[in-house]
C-alpha atoms as a PDB file:
ATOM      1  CA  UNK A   1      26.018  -4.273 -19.867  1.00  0.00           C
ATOM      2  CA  UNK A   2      24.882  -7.397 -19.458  1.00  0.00           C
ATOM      3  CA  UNK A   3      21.309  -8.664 -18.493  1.00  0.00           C
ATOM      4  CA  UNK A   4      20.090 -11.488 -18.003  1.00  0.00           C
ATOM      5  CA  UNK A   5      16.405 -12.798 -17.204  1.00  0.00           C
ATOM      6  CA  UNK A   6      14.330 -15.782 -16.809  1.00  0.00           C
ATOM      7  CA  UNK A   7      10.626 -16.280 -15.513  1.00  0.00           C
ATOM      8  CA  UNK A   8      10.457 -17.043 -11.386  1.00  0.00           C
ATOM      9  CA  UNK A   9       7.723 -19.108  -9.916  1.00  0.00           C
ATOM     10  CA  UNK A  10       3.922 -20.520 -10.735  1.00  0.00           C
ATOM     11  CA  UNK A  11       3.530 -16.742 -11.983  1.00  0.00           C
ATOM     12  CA  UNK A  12       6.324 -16.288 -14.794  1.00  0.00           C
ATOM     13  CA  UNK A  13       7.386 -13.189 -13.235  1.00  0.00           C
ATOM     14  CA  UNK A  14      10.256 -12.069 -15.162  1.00  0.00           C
ATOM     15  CA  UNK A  15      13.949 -11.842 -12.665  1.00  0.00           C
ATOM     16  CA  UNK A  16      16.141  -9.854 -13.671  1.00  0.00           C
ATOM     17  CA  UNK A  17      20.187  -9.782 -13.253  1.00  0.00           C
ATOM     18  CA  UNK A  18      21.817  -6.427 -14.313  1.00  0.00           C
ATOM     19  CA  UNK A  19      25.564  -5.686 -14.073  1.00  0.00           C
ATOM     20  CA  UNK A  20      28.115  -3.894 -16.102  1.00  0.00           C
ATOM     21  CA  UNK A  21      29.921  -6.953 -16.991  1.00  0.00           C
ATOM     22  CA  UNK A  22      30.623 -10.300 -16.251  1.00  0.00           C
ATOM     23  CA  UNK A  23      33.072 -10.889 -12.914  1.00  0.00           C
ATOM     24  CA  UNK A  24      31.732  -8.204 -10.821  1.00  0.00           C
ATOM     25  CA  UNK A  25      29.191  -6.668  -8.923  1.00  0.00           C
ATOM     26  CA  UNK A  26      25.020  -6.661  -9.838  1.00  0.00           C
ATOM     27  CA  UNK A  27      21.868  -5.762  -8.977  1.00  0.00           C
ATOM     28  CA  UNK A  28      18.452  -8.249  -9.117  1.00  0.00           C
ATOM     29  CA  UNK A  29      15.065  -7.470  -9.629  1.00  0.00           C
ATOM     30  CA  UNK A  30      12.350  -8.820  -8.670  1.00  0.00           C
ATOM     31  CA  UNK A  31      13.067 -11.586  -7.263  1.00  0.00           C
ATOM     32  CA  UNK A  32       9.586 -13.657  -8.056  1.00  0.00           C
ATOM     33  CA  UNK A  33       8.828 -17.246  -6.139  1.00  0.00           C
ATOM     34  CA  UNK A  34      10.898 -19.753  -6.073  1.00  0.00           C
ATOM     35  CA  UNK A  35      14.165 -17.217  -7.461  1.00  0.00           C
ATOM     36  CA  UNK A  36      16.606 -17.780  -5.451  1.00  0.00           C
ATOM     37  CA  UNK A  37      18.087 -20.987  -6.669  1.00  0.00           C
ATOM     38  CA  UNK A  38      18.151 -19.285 -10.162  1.00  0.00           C
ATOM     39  CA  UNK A  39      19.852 -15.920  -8.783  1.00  0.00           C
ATOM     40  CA  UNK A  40      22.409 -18.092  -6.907  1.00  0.00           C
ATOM     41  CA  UNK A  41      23.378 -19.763  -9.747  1.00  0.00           C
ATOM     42  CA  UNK A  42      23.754 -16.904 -12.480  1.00  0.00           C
ATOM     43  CA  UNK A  43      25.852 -15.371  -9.909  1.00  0.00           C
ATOM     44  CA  UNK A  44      27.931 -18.418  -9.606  1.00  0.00           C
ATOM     45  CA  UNK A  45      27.666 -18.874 -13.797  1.00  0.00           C
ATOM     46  CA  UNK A  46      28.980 -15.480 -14.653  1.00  0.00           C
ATOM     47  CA  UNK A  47      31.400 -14.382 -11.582  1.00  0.00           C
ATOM     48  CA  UNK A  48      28.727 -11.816 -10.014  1.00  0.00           C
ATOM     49  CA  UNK A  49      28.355 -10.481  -6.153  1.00  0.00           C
ATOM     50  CA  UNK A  50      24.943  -9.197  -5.471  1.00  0.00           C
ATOM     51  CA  UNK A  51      25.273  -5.875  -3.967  1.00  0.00           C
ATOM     52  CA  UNK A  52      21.146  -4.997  -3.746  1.00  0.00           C
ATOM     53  CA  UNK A  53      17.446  -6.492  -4.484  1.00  0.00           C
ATOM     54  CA  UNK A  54      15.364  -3.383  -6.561  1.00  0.00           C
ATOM     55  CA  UNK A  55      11.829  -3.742  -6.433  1.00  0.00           C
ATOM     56  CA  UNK A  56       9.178  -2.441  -9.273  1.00  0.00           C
ATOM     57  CA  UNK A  57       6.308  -2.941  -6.809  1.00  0.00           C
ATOM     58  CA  UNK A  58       4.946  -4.751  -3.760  1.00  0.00           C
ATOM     59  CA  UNK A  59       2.310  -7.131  -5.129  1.00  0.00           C
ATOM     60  CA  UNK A  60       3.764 -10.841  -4.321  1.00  0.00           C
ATOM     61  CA  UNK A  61       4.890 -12.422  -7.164  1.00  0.00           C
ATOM     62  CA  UNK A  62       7.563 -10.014  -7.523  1.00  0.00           C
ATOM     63  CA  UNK A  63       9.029 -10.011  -3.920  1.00  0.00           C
ATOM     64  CA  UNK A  64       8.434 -13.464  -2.523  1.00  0.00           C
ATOM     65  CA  UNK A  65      12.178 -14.177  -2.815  1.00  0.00           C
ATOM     66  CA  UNK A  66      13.182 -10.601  -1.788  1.00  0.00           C
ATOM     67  CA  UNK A  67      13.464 -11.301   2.010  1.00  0.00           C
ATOM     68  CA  UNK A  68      15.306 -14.821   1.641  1.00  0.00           C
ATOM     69  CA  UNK A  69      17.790 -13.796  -0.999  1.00  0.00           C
ATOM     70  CA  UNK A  70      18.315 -10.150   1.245  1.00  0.00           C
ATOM     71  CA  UNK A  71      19.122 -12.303   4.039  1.00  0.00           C
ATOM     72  CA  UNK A  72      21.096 -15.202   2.819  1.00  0.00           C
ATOM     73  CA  UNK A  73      23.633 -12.551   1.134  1.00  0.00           C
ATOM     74  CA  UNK A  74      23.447  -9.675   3.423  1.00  0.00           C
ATOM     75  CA  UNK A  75      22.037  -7.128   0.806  1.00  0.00           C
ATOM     76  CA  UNK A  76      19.712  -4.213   0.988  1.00  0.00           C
ATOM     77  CA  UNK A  77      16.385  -3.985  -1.109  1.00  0.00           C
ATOM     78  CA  UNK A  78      14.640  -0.833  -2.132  1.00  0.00           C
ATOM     79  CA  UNK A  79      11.132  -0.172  -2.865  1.00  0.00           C
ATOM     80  CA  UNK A  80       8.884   2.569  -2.734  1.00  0.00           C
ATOM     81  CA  UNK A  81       7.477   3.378   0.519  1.00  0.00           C
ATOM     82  CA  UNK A  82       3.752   3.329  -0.466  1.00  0.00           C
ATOM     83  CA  UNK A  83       4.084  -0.546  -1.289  1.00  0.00           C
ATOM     84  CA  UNK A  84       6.232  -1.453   1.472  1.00  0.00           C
ATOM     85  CA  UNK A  85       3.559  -2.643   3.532  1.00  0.00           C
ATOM     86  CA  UNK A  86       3.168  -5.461   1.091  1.00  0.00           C
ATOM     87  CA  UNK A  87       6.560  -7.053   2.231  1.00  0.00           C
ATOM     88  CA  UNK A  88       4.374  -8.574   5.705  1.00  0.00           C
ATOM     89  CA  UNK A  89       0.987  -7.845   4.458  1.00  0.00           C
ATOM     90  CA  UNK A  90       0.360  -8.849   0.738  1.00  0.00           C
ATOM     91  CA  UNK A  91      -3.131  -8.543   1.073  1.00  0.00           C
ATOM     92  CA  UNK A  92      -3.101  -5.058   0.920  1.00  0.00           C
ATOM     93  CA  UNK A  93      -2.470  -5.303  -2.993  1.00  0.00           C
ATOM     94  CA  UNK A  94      -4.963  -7.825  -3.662  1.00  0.00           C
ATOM     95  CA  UNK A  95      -8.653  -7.643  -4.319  1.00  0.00           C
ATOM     96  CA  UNK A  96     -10.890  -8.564  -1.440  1.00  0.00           C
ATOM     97  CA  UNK A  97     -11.894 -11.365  -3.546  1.00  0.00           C
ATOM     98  CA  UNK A  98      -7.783 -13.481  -4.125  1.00  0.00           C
ATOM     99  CA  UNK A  99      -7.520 -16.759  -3.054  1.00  0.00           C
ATOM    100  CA  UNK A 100      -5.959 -17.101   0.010  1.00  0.00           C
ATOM    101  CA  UNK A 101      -4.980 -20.587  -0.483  1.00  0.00           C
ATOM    102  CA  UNK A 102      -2.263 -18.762  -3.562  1.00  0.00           C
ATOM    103  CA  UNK A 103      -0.513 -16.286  -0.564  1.00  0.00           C
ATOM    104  CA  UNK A 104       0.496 -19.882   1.022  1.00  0.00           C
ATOM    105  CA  UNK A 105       4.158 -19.997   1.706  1.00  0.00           C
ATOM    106  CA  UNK A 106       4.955 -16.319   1.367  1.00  0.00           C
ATOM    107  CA  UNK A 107       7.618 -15.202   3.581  1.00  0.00           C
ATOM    108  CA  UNK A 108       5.442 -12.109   5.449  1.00  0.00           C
ATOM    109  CA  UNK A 109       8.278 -10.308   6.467  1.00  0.00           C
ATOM    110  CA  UNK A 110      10.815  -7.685   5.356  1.00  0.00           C
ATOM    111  CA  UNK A 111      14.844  -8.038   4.909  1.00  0.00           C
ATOM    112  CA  UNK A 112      16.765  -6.685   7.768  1.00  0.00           C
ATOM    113  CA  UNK A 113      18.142  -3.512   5.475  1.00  0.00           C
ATOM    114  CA  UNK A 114      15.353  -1.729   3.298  1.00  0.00           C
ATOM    115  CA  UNK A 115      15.707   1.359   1.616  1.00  0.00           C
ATOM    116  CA  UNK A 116      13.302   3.986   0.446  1.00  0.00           C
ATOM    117  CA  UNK A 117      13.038   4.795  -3.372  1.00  0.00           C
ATOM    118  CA  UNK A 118      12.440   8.459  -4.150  1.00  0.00           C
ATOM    119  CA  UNK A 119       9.845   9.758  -6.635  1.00  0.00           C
ATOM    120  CA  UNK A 120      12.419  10.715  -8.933  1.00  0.00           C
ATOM    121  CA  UNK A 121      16.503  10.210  -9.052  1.00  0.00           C
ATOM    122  CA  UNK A 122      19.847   8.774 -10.100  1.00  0.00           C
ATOM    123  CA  UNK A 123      21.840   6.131  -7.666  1.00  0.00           C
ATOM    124  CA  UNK A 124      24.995   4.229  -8.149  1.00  0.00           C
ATOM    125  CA  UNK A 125      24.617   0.658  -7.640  1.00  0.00           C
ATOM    126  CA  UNK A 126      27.119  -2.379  -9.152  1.00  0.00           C
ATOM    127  CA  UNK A 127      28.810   0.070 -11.241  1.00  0.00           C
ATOM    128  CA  UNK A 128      26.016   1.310 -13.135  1.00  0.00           C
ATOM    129  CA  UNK A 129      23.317   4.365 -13.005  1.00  0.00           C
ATOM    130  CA  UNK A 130      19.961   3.524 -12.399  1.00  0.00           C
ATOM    131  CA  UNK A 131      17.290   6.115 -13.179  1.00  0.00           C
ATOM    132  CA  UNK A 132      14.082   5.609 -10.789  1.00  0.00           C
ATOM    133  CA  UNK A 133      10.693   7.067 -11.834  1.00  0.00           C
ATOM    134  CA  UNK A 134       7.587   6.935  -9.445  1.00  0.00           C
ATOM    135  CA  UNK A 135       4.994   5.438 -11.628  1.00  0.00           C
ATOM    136  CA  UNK A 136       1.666   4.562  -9.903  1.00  0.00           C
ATOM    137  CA  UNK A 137      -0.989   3.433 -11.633  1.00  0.00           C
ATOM    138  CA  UNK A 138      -0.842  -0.130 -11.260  1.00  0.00           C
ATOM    139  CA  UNK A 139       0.523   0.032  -7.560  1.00  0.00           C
ATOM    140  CA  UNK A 140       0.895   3.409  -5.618  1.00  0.00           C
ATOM    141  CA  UNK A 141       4.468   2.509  -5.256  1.00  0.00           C
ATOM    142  CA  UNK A 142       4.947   1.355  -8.670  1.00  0.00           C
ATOM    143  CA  UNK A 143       8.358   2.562 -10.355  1.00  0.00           C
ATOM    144  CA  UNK A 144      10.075   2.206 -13.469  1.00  0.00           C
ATOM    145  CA  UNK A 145      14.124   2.145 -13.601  1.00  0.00           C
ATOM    146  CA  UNK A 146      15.941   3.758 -16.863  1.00  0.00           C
ATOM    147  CA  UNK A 147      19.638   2.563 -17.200  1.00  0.00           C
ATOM    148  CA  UNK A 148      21.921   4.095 -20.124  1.00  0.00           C
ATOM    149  CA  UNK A 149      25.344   1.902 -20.890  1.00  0.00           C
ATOM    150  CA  UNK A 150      26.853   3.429 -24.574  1.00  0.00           C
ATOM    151  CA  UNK A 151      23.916   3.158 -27.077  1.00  0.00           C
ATOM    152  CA  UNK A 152      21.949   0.463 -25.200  1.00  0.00           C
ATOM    153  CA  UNK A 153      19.070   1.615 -23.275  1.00  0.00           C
ATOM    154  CA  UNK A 154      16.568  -0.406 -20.857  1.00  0.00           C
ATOM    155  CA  UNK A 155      13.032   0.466 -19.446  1.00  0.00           C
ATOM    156  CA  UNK A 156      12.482  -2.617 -16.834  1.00  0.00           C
ATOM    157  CA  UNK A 157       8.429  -1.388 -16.183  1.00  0.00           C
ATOM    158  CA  UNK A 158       7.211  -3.989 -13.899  1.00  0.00           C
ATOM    159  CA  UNK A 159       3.580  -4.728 -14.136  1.00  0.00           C
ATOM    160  CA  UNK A 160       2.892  -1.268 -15.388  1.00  0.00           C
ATOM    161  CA  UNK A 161       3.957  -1.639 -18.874  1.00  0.00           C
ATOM    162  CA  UNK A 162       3.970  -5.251 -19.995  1.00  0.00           C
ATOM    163  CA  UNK A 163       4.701  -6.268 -24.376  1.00  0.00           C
ATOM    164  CA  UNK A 164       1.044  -6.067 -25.392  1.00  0.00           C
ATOM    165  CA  UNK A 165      -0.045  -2.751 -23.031  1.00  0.00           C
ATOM    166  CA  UNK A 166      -0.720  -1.707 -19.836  1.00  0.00           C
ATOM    167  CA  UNK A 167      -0.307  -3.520 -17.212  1.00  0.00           C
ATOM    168  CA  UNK A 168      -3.843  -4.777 -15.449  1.00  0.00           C
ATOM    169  CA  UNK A 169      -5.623  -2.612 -12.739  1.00  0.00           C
ATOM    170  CA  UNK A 170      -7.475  -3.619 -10.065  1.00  0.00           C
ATOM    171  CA  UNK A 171      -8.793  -2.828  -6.857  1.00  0.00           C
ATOM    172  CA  UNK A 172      -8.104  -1.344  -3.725  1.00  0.00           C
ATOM    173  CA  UNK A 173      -4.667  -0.007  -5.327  1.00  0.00           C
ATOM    174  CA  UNK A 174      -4.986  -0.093  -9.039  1.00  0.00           C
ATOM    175  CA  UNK A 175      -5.944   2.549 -11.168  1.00  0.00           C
ATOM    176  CA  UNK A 176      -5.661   2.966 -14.913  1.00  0.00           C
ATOM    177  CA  UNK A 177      -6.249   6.028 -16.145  1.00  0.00           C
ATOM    178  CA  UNK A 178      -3.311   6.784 -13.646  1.00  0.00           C
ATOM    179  CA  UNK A 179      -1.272   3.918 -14.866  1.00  0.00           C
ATOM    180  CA  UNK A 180      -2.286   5.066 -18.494  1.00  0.00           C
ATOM    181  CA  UNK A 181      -0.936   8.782 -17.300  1.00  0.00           C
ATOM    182  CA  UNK A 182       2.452   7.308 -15.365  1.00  0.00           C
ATOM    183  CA  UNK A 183       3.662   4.969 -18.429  1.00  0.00           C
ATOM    184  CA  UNK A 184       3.076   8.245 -21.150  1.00  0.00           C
ATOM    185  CA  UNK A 185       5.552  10.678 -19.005  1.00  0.00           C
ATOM    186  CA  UNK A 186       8.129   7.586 -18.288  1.00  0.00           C
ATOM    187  CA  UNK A 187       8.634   6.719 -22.082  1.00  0.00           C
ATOM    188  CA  UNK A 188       7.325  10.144 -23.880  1.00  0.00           C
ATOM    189  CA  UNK A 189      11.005  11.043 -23.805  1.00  0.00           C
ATOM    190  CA  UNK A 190      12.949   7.912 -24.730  1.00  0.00           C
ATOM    191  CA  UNK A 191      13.997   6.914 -27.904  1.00  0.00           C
ATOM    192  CA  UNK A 192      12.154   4.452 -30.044  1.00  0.00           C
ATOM    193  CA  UNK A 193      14.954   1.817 -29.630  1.00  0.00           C
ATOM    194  CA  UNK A 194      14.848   1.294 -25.897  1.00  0.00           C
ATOM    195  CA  UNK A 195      14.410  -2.184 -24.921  1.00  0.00           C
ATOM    196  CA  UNK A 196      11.595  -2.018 -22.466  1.00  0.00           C
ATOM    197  CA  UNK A 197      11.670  -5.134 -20.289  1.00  0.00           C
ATOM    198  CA  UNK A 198       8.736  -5.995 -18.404  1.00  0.00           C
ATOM    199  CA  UNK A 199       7.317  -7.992 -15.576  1.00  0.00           C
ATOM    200  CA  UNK A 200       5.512 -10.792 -17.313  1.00  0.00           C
ATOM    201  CA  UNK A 201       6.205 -12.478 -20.759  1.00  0.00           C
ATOM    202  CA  UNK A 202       8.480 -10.913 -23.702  1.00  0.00           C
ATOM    203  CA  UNK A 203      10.435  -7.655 -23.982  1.00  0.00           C
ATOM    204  CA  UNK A 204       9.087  -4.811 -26.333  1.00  0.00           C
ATOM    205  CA  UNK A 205      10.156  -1.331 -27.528  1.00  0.00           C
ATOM    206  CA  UNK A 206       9.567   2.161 -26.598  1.00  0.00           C
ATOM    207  CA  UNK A 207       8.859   2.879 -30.179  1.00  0.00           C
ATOM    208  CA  UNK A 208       6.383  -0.556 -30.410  1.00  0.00           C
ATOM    209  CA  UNK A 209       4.647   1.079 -27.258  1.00  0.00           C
ATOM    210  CA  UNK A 210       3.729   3.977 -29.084  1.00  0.00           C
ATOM    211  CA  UNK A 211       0.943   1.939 -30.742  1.00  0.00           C
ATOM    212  CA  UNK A 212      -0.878   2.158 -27.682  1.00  0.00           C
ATOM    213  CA  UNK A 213       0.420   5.251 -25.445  1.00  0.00           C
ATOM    214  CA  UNK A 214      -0.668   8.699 -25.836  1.00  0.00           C
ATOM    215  CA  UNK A 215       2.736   9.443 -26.090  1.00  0.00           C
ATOM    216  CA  UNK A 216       4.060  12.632 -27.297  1.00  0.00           C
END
C-alpha cells in the first residue's frame, strides 16, 4: 500500500494519499486549505488518478480543498450526512464565538457528486477496501476508515483520535464523553500494531492509544 501525507494549510491538517501502489488509481483525504497544488503533484510524482475525496468530518480545515479538487478532476466525495451541511455552511461546526475573519476564502459550496457514508460498512475504492465506522464525538458525522493490505493496518481518525488523545470537543457539535465512547469501540478490536494516522501532527499506535482509552 502506499500512503503518503503531508500537512495542508495555516492549520497543519494532515492530507492524505492512499493507493495500492504506485501507477494507479487513489483515494485523498482530507483535503485541508491550500491542498490541491500538493495532491496534484503527488499524483503527477507517483503515476496516480484520483478516483474519490473521503472525508473524516465537516469542520473546515479538512474540506476547504474538497469542492475545488472534486471539480477540477471530476471525482465524487463522501462524508457523513450529519456534517454535510458544513460543505456551504461551516459555521455550523464552530463555536458561536470563531473568528469570522479565519472562514475568509472558504469555498461555501459542495462538489457536483457527493455521496453518503453509512454508519458502518466496506466499499471498494482505487483497488483497496476501506472500512468506515460512524464515530461522533467530536463531530456528529465524524468517521474513522480501517484499511487492511497483508500485515499493514491503518486507522486514519480525523480529529477524533489525534497522537497525544482525544481529539478536542467543543460546542454546538462536540461532545466528549461521546468521542471518549466512539474512539474505545473503533480501536478496542485492533491490534496493537496498527498505525493510527490522524488529523493533526504525528502518527501513533493502537497499542500507544491504550494509555489513554478505556479500551478493552
Amino acid at each position: 500500500m502506499l500512503v503518503l501525507g503531508f500537512p495542508a494549510g495555516s492549520f497543519g491538517t494532515n492530507c492524505y494519499v492512499l493507493a495500492a501502489g504506485p501507477d494507479g488509481p487513489c483515494v485523498v483525504v482530507d483535503p485541508g486549505q491550500d491542498a490541491t497544488a500538493a495532491v496534484r503533484a503527488a499524483l503527477g510524482q507517483h503515476g496516480l488518478q484520483l478516483e474519490a475525496v473521503l472525508l473524516t468530518h465537516g469542520h473546515m480545515d479538512h474540506t476547504w480543498s474538497v469542492a475545488p479538487l472534486c471539480e477540477e478532476l471530476g471525482v465524487p466525495a463522501y462524508i457523513h450526512p450529519l456534517d454535510r451541511e458544513m460543505l456551504v455552511r461551516p459555521e455550523a461546526g464552530l463555536p458561536a464565538d470563531f473568528p469570522a475573519a479565519v472562514l475568509r476564502g472558504f469555498p461555501r459550496s459542495e462538489p457536483e457528486l457527493v455521496r453518503p457514508l453509512p454508519d458502518e460498512g466496506v466499499f471498494s475504492l482505487a483497488g483497496l477496501d476501506i472500512e468506515v465506522h460512524h464515530a461522533p464525538g467530536h463531530t456528529p458525522g465524524s468517521v474513522a476508515y480501517s484499511l487492511q493490505s497483508g500485515e499493514d493496518s491503518l486507522l486514519l481518525t480525523g480529529d477524533s483520535l489525534l497522537a497525544d488523545g482525544l481529539g478536542r470537543t467543543f460546542p454546538p457539535v462536540g461532545d466528549p464523553d461521546v468521542l471518549a465512547g466512539s474512539m474505545s469501540g473503533v480501536c478496542g478490536p485492533r491490534r496493537d500494531r496498527t498505525t493510527v494516522l490522524p488529523g493533526h501532527g504525528g502518527t501513533t499506535t493502537v497499542g500507544a492509544v491504550r494509555g489513554f482509552l478505556p479500551l478493552p
